[in-house]
CSV table of C-alpha atoms in Angstrom, one decimal:
chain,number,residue,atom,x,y,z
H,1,UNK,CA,0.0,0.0,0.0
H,2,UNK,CA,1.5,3.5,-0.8
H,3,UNK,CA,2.1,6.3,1.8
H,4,UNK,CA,0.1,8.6,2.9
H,5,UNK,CA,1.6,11.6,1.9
H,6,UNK,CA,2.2,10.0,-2.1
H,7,UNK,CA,-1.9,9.6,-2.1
H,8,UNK,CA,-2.5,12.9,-0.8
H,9,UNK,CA,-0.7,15.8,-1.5
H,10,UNK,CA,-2.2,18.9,-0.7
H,11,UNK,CA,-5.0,20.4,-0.7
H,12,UNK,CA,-6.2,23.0,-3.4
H,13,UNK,CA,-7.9,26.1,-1.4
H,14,UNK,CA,-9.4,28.4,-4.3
H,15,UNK,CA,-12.0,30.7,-5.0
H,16,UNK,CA,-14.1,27.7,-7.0
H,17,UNK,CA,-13.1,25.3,-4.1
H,18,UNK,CA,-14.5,27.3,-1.8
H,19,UNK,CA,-17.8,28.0,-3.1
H,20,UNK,CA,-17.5,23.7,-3.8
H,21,UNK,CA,-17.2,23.4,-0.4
H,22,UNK,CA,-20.0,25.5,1.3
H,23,UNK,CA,-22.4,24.4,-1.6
H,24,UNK,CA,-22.0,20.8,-1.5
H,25,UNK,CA,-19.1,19.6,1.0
H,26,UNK,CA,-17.0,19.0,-1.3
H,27,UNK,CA,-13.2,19.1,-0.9
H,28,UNK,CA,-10.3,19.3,-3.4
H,29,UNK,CA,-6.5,17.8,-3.0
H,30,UNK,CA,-3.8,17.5,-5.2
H,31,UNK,CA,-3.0,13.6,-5.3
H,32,UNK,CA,-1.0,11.5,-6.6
H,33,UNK,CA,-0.7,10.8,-10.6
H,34,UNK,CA,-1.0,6.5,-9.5
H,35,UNK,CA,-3.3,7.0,-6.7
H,36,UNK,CA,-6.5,5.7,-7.6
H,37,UNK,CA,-9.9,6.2,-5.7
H,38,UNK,CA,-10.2,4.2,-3.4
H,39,UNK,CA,-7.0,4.7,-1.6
H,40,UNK,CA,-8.3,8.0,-2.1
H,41,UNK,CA,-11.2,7.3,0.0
H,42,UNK,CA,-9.2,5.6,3.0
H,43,UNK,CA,-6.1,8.3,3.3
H,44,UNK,CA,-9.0,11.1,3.4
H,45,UNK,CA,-10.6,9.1,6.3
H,46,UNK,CA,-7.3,8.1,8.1
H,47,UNK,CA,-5.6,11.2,7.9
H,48,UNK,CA,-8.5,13.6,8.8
H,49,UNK,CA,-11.1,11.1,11.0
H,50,UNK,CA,-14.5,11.9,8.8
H,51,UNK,CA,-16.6,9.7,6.5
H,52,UNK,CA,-16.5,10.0,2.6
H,53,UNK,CA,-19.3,9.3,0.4
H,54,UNK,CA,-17.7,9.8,-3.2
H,55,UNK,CA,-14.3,10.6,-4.7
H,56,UNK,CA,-14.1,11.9,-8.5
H,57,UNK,CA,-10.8,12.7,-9.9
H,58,UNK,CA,-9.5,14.7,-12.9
H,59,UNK,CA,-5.8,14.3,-14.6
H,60,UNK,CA,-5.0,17.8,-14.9
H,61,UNK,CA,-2.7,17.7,-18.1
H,62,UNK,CA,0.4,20.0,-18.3
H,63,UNK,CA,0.5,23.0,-20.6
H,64,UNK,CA,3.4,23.8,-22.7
H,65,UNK,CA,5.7,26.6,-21.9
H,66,UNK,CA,8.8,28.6,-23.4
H,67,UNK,CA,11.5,28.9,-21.5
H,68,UNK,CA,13.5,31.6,-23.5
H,69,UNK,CA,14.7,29.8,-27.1
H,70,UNK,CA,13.3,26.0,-25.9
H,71,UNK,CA,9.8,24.8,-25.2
H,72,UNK,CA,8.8,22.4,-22.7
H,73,UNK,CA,6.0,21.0,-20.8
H,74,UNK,CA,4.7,21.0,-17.4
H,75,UNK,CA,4.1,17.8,-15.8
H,76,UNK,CA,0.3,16.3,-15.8
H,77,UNK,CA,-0.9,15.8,-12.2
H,78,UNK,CA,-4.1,14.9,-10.1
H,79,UNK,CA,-7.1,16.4,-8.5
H,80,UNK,CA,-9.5,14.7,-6.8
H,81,UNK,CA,-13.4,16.1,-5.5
H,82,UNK,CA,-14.2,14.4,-2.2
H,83,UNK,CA,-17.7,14.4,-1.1
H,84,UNK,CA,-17.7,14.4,3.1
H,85,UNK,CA,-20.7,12.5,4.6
H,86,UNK,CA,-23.2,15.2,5.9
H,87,UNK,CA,-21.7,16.6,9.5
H,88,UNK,CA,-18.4,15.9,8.7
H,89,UNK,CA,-16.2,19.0,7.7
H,90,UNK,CA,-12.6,19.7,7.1
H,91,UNK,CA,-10.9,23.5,8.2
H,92,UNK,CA,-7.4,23.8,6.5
H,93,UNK,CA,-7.1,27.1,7.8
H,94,UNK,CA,-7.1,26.3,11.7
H,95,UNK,CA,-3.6,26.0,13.0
């Protein structure tokens, strides 16, 4: 089984996360490119105590870039929508 910290790797506090959040529960974190969801599911609920009801993810593909004369890419990476079970919440911002 992977680590913890190669499932989940931050999470993604934005303007459309936010509203995701207060709308619908709904949480957003960067994971892993291999993770898959249900080991989505359990680091969520060992790492922060609550229930889970769904997971969706999203491969976020890279964009190319020019670095002065060369071109390159940015790497693809992960997102995943995590749906808390009603009652449960998450506060990112407590320290």
């Amino acid at each position: 089984m992977a680590e913890l910290h190669d499932i989940l790797v931050r999470p993604i506090v934005t303007e459309k996360s936010s509203l995701a959040q207060a709308a619908d529960n709904v949480y957003v974190f960067e994971v892993g490119l291999k993770a898959n969801k249900i080991q989505i599911k359990h680091a969520v609920e060992r790492a922060f105590g609550v229930g889970v009801e769904d997971v969706r993810t999203v491969v976020v593909r890279g964009k190319s870039k020019r670095f002065g004369r060369f071109f390159g890419k940015r790497p693809n990476w992960k997102k995943a929508y995590v749906r808390l079970a009603s009652g449960d919440q998450l506060n990112f911002l407590e320290a």
